[in-house]
Tab-separated table of C-alpha atoms in Angstrom:
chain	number	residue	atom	x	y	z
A	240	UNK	CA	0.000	0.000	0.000
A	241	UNK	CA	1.391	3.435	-0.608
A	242	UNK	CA	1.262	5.850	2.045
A	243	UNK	CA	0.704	9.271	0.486
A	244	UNK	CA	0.412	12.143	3.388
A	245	UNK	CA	1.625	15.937	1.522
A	246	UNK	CA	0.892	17.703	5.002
A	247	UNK	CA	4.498	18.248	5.326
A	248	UNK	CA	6.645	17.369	2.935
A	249	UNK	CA	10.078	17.734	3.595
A	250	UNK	CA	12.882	18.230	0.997
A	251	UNK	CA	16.614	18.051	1.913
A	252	UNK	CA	19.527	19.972	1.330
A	253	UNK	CA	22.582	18.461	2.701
A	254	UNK	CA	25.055	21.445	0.871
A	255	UNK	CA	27.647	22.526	3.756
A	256	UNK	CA	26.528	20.068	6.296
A	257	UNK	CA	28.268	17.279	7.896
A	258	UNK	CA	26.868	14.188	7.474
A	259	UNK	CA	26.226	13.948	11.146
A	260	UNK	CA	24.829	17.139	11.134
A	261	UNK	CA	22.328	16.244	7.946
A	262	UNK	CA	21.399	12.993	9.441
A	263	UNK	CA	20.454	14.812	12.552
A	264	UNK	CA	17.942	17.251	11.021
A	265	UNK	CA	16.413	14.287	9.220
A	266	UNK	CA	15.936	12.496	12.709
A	267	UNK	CA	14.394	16.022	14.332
A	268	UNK	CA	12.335	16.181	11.476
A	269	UNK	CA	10.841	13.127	11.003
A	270	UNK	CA	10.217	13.251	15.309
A	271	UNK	CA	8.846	16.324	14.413
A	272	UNK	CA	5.970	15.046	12.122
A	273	UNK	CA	7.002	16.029	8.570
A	274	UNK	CA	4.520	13.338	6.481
A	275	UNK	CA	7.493	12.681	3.748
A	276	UNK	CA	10.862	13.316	3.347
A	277	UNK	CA	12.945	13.936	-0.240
A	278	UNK	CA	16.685	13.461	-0.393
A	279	UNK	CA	17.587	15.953	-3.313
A	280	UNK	CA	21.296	15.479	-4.456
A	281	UNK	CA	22.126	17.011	-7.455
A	282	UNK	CA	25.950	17.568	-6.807
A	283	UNK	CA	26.803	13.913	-5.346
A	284	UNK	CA	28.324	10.954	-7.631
A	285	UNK	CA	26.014	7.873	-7.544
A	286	UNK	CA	27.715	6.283	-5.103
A	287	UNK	CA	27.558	9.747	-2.683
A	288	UNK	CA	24.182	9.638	-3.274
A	289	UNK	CA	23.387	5.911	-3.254
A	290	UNK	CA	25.733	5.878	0.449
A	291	UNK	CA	23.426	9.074	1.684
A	292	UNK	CA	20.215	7.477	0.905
A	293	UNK	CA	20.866	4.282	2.720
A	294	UNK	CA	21.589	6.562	5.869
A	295	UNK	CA	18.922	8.280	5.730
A	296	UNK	CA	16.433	5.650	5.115
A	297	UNK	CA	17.321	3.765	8.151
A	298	UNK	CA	16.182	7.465	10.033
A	299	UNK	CA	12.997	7.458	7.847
A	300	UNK	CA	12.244	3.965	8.678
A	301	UNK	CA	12.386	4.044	12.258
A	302	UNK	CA	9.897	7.250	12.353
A	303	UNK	CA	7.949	4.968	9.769
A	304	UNK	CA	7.880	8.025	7.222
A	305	UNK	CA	7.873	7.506	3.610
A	306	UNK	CA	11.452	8.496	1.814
A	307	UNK	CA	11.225	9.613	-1.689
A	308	UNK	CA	14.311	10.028	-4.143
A	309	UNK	CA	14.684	12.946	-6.515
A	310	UNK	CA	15.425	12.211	-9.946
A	311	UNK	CA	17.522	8.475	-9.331
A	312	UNK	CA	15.383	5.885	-10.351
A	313	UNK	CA	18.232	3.391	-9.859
A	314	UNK	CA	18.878	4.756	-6.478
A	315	UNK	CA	15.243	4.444	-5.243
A	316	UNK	CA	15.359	0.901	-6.359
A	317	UNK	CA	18.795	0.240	-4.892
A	318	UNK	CA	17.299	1.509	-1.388
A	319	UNK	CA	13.763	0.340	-1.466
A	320	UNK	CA	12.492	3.937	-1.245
A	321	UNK	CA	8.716	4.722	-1.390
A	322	UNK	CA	9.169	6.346	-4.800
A	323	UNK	CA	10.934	9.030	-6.625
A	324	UNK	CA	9.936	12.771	-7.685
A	325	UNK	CA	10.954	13.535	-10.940
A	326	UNK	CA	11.321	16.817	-12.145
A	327	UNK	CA	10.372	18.287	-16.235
A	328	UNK	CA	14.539	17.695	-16.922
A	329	UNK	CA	14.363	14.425	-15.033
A	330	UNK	CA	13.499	10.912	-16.583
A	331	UNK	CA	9.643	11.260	-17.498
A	332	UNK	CA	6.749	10.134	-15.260
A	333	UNK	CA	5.636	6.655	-17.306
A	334	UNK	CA	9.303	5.973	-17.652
A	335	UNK	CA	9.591	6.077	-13.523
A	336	UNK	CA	6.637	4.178	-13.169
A	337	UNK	CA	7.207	1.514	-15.187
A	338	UNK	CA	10.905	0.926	-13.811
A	339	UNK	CA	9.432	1.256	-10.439
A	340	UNK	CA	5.902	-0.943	-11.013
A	341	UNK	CA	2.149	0.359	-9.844
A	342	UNK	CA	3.365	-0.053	-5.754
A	343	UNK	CA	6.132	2.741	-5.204
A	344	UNK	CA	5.096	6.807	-5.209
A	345	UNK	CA	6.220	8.557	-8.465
A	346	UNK	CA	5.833	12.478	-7.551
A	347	UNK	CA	6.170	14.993	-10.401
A	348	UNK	CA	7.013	18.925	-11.043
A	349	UNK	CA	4.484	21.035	-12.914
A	350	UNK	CA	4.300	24.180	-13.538
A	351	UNK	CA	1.250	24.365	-15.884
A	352	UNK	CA	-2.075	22.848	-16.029
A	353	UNK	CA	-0.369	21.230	-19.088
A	354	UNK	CA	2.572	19.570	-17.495
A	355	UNK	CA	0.026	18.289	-14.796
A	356	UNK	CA	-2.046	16.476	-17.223
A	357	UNK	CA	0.951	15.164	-18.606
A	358	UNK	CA	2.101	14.188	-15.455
A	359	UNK	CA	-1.442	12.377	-14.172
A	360	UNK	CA	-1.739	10.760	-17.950
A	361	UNK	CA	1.650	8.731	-17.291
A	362	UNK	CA	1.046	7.453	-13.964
A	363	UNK	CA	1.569	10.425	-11.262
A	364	UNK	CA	0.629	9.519	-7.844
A	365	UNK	CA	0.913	13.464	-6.754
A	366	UNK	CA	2.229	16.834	-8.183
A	367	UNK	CA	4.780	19.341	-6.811
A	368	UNK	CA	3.410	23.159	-8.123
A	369	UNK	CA	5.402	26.325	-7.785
A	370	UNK	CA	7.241	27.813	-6.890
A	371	UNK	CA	4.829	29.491	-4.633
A	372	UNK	CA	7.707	32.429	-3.657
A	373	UNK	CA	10.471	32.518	-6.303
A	374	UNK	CA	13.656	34.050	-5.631
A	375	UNK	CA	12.291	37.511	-5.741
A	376	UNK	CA	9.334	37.426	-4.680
A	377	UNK	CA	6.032	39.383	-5.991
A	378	UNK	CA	2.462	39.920	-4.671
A	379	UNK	CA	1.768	39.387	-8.495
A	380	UNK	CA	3.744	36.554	-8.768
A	381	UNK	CA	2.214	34.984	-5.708
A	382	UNK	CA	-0.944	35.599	-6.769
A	383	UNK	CA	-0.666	33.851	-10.166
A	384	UNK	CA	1.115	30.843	-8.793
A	385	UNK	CA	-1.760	29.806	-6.426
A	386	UNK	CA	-4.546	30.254	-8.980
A	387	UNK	CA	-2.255	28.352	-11.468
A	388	UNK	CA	-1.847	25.622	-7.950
A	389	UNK	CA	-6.000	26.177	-7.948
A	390	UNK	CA	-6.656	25.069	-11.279
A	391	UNK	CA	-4.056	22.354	-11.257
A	392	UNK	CA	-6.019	20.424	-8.293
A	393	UNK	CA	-9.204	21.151	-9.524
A	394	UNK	CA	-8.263	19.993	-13.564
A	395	UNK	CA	-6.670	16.620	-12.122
A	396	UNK	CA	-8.111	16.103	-9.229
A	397	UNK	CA	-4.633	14.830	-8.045
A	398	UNK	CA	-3.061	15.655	-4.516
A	399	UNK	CA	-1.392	18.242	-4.851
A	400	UNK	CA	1.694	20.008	-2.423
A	401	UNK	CA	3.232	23.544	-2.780
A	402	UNK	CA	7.056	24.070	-2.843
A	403	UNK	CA	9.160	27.263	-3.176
A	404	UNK	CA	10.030	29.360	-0.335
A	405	UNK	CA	7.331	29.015	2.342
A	406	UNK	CA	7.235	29.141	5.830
A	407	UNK	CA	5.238	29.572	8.639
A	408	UNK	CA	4.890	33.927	8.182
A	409	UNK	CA	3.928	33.286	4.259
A	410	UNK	CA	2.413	30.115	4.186
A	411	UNK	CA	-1.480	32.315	5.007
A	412	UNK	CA	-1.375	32.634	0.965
A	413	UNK	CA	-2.245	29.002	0.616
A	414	UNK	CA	-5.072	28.653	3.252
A	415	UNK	CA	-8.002	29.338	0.733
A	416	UNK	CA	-6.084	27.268	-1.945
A	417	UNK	CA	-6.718	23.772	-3.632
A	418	UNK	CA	-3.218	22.713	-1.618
A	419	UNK	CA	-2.672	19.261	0.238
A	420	UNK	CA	0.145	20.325	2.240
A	421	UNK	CA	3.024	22.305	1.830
A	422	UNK	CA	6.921	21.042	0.989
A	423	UNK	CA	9.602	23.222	2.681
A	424	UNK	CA	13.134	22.856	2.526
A	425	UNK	CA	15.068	25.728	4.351
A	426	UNK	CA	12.214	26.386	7.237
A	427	UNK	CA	13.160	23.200	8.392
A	428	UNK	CA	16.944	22.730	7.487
A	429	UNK	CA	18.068	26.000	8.317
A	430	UNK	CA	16.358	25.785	11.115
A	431	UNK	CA	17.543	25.826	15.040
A	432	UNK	CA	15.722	23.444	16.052
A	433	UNK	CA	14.123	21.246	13.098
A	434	UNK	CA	11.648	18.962	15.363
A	435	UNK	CA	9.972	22.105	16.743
A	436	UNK	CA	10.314	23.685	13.570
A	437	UNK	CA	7.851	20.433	11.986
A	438	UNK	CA	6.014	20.425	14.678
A	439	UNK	CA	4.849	23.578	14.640
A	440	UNK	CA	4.764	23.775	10.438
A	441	UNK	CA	2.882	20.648	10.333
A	442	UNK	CA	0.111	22.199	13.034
A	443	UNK	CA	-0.057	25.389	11.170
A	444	UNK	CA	-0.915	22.828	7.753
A	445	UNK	CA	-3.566	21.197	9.946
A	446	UNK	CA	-4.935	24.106	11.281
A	447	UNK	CA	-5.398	26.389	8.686
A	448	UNK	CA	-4.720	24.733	4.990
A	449	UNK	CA	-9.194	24.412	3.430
A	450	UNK	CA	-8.344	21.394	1.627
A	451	UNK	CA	-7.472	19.160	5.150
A	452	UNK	CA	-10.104	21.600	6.808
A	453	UNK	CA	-12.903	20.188	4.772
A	454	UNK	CA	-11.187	16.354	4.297
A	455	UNK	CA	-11.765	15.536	8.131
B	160	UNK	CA	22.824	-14.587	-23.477
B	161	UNK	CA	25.542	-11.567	-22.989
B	162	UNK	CA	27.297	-10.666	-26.134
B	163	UNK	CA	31.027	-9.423	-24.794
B	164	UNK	CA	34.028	-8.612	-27.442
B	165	UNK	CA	35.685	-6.237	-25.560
B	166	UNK	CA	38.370	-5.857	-29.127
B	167	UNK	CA	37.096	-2.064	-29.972
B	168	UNK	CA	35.149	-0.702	-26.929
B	169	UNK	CA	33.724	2.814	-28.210
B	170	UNK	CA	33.091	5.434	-25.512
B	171	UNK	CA	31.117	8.313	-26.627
B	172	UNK	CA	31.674	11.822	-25.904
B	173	UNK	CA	28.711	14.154	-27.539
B	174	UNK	CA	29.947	17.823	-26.195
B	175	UNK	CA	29.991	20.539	-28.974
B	176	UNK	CA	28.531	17.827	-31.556
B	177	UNK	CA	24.720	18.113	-32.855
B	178	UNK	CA	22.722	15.573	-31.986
B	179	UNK	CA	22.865	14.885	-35.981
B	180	UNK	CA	26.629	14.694	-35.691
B	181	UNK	CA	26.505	12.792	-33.090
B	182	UNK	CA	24.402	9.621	-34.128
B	183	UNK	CA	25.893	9.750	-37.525
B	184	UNK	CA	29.711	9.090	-35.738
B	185	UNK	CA	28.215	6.613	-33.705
B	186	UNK	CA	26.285	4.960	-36.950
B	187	UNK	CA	29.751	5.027	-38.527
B	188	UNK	CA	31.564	3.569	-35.374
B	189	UNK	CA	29.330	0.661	-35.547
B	190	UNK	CA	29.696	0.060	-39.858
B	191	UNK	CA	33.422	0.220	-39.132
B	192	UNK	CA	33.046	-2.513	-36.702
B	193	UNK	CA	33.121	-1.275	-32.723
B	194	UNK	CA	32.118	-4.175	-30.751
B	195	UNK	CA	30.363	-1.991	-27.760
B	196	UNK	CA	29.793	1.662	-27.924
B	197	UNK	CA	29.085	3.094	-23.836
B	198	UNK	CA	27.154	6.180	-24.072
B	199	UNK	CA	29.081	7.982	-21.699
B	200	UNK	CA	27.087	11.939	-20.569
B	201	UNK	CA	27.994	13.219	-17.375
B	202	UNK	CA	26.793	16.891	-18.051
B	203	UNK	CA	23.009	15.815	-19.184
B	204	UNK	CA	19.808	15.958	-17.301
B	205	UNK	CA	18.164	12.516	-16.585
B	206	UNK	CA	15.739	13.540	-19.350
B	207	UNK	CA	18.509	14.131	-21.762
B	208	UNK	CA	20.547	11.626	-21.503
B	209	UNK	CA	17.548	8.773	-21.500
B	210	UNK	CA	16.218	10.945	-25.355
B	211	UNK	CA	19.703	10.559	-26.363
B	212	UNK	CA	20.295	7.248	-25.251
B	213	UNK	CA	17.026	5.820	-26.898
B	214	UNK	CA	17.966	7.429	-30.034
B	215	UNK	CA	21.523	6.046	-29.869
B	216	UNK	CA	19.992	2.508	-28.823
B	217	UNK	CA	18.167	2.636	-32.224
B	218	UNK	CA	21.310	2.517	-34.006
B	219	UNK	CA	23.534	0.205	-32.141
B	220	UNK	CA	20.433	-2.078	-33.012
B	221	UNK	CA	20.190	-1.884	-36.232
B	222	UNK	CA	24.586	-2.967	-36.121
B	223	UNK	CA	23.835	-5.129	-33.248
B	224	UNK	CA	26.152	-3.769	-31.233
B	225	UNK	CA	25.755	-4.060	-27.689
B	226	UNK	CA	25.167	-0.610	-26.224
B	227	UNK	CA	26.725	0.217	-22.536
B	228	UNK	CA	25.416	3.460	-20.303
B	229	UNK	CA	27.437	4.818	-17.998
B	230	UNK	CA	26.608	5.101	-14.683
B	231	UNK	CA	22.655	5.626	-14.836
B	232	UNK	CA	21.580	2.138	-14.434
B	233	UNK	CA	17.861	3.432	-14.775
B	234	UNK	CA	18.653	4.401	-17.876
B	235	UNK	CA	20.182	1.414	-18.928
B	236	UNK	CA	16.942	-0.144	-17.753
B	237	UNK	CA	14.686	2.062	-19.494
B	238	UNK	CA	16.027	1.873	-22.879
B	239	UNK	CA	16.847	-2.216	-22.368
B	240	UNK	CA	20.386	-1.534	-23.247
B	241	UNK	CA	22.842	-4.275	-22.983
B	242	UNK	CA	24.103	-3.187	-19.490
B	243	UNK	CA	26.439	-0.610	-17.601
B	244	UNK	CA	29.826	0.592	-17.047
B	245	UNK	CA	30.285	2.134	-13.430
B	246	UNK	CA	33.144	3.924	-12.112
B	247	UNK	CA	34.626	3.730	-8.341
B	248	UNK	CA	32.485	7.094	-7.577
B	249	UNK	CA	29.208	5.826	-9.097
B	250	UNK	CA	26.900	2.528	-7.839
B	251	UNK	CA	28.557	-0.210	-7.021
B	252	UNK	CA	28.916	-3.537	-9.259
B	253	UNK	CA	26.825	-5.362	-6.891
B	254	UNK	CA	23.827	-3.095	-6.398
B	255	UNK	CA	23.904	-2.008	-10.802
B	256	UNK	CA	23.916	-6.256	-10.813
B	257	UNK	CA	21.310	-6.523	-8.131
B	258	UNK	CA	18.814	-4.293	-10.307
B	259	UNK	CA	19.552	-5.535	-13.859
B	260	UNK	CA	19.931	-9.493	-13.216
B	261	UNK	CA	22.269	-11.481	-14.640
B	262	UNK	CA	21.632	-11.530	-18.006
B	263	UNK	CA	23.156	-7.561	-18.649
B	264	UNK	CA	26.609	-6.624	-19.073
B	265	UNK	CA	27.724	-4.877	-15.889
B	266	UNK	CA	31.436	-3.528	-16.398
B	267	UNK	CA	33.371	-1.463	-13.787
B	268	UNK	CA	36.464	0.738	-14.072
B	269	UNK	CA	39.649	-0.458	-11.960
B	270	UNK	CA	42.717	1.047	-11.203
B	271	UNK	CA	44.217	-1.332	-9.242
B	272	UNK	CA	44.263	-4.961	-8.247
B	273	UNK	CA	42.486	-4.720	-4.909
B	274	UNK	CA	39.999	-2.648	-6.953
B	275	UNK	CA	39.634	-5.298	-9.914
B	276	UNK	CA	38.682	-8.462	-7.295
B	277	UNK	CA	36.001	-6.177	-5.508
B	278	UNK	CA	34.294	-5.749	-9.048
B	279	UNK	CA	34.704	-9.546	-9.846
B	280	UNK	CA	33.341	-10.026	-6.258
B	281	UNK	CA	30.450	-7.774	-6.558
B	282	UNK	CA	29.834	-9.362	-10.159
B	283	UNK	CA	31.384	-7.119	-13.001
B	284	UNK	CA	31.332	-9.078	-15.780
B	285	UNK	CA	34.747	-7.020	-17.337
B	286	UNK	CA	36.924	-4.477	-16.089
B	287	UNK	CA	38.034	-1.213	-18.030
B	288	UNK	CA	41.520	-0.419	-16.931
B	289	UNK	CA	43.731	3.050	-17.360
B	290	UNK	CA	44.118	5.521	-17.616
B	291	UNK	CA	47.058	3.860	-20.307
B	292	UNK	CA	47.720	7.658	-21.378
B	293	UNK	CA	47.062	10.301	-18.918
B	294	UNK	CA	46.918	13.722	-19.796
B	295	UNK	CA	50.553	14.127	-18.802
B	296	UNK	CA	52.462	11.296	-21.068
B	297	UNK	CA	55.396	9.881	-19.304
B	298	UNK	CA	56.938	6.445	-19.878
B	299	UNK	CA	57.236	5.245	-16.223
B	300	UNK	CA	53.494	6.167	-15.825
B	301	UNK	CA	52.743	3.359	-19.455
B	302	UNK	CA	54.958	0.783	-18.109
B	303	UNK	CA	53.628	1.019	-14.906
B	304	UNK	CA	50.024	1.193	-15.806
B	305	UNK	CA	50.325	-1.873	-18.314
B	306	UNK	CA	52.083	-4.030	-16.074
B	307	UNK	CA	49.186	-2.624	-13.371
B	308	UNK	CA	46.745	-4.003	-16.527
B	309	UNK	CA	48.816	-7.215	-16.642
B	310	UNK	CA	48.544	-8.266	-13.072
B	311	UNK	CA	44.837	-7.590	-12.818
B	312	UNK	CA	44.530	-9.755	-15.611
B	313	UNK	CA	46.184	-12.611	-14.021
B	314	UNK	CA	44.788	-11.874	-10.848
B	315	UNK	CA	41.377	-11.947	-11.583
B	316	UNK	CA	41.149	-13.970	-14.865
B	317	UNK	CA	38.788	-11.522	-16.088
B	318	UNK	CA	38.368	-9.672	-19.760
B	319	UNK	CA	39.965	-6.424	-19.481
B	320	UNK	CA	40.342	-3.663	-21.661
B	321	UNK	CA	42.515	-0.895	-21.518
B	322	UNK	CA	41.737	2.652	-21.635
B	323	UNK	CA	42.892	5.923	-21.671
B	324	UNK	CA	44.146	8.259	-24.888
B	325	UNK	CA	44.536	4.944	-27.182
B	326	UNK	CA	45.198	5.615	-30.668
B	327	UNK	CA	46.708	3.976	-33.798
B	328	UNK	CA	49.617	5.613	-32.708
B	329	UNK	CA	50.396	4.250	-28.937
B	330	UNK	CA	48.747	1.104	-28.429
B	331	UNK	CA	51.652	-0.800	-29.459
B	332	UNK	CA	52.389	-0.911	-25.864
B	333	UNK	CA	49.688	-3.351	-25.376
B	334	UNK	CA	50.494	-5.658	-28.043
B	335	UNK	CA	52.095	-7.968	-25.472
B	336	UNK	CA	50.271	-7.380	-22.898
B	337	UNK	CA	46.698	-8.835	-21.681
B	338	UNK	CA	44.501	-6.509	-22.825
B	339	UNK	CA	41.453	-8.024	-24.334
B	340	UNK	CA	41.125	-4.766	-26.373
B	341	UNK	CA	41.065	-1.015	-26.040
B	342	UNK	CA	38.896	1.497	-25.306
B	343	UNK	CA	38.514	5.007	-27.570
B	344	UNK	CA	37.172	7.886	-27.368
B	345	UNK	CA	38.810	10.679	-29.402
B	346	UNK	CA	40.484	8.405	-31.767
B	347	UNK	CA	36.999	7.558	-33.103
B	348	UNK	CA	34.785	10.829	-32.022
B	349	UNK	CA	37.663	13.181	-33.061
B	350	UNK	CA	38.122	11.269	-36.521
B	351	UNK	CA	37.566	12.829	-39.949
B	352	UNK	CA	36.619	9.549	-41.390
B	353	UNK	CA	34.724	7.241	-37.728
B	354	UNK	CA	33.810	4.268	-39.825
B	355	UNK	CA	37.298	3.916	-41.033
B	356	UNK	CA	39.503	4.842	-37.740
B	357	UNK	CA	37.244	1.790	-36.532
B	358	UNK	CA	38.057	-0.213	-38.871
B	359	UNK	CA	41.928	-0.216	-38.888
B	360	UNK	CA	41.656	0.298	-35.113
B	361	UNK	CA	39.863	-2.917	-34.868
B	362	UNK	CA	42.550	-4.788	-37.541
B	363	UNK	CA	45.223	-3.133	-35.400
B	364	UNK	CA	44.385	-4.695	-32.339
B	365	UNK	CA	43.276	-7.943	-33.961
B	366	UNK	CA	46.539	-8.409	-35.664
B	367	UNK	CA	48.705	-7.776	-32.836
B	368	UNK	CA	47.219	-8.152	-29.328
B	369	UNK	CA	49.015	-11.647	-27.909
B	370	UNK	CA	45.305	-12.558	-25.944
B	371	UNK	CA	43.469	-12.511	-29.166
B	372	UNK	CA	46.075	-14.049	-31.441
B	373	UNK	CA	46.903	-16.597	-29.061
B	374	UNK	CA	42.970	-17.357	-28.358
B	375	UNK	CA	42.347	-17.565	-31.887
């Protein structure tokens, strides 16, 4: 059975930690509550990658929380992940699923109503939209990205999380939205203390987001 | 059943060529007679180098050539290629033999003898050996690395072929040694004329190399 929970969906970033220090956060943040956790590696050899992911699946394991690969097929199979999330540069979503059979998560990017359909046509189990806040970030901008989020869910009818800058002060534009959770990657690793950091993320999800509001 | 002639190994290299350019040195490699070509693309996206190895796949087919991708054992698996070639920083032999089975070609790169009975451990069906020529050319550095090549033949009693800035020109130090073949990359990509470089590369080796003469 696949366990598919986007509440919080944590994404990792292991640049300029120790691997201590990186296995650490994952601990705090799984004991925190995040619902998923992505290892995203895109500077690491194979085997750096492969080495990391066996790590941090024993972490993910204990706190029985589903890990998902980015982009390594071969490494999600080498590890026994839940699944992979491939992005629109990445091996393509039927490709994915058909190396990785009907049982195992496949997770995709998309940016457009377009790349969604795509996306739920070859075998998607749930889509990542943003980013919500890009680099610089714009009311406009915002604005556009959630209705684009909006009409994503309610064209697919897939689950559907929100990545790209958020935390918990601008998070509020995604209460009204279509959203299943949110995916956060430096709230939580750049954080002081990560558990808390989920904890309190994760309640704010709960709390607040309509979609979960109106699920329970 | 695994085809395996290691006698002219072909290692790609597409930067600065058009995709056009490209496919038509590899068609040519394979009319002049390379017995593998390895798609080798360390700069691609996933989703680049699985278009480019499907559209390479379609030509080492139509030669029968066995076709070889480095490192990304999912894309080996996607596009049902003959197998992999992994380095000491990517997957290891056992876990790229663990995912295809042992019907593919799994080949590993050694640089030493501890290294080459690991890979014949783990299950590398060959080992790629060099670098013959580095950058730097100095005799000590040939000797040495042929009589490394030598030793990890005996050792392990496993094909090997030797790599490492091969050409017409230089592989006459491996004439006595017990190389099952070499491995090119410029001497074919770089070539004016790819299907005939292959060709007298191939009669070259054929003609002189003691393994093959004295296994004939």
């Amino acid at each position: 059975m696949k366990k598919l929970d986007l509440t919080l969906y944590f994404v990792t970033d292991s640049t300029d930690k120790t691997e201590t220090d990186f296995l650490e956060i994952v601990r705090q943040a799984c004991e925190g509550g995040v619902t998923i956790v992505q290892l995203r590696e895109k500077e690491r050899s194979g085997l750096e990658y492969l080495r990391l992911a066996e790590k941090v699946k024993q972490v993910t394991d204990k706190y029985n929380v589903p890990l998902i690969i980015d982009d390594r097929v071969d490494i999600a199979m080498a590890v026994d992940a839940a699944g992979v999330h491939v992005g629109q540069t990445d091996i393509p979503v039927h490709v994915a699923r058909r190396l990785l059979g009907k049982n195992k998560i496949v997770g995709a990017t998309a940016k457009t109503v377009e790349q969604a359909k795509k996306a739920k046509e070859e075998g998607a189990d749930y889509l990542g939209v943003g980013a919500i806040y890009p680099t610089t970030t714009k009311v406009v901008t915002v604005i556009t990205e959630v209705s684009i989020l909006n009409e994503i869910a309610v064209q697919t009818n897939m689950p559907v999380v929100a990545i790209g800058g958020l935390n918990a002060s601008n998070m509020h534009v995604l209460y009204e939205s279509m959203a299943d959770g949110i995916a956060v990657v430096t709230a939580i690793m750049k954080s002081k203390d990560p558990r808390n950091a989920a904890m309190s993320l994760k309640k704010q999800v709960l709390d607040n987001f309509k979609k979960i509001t109106n699920s329970r």
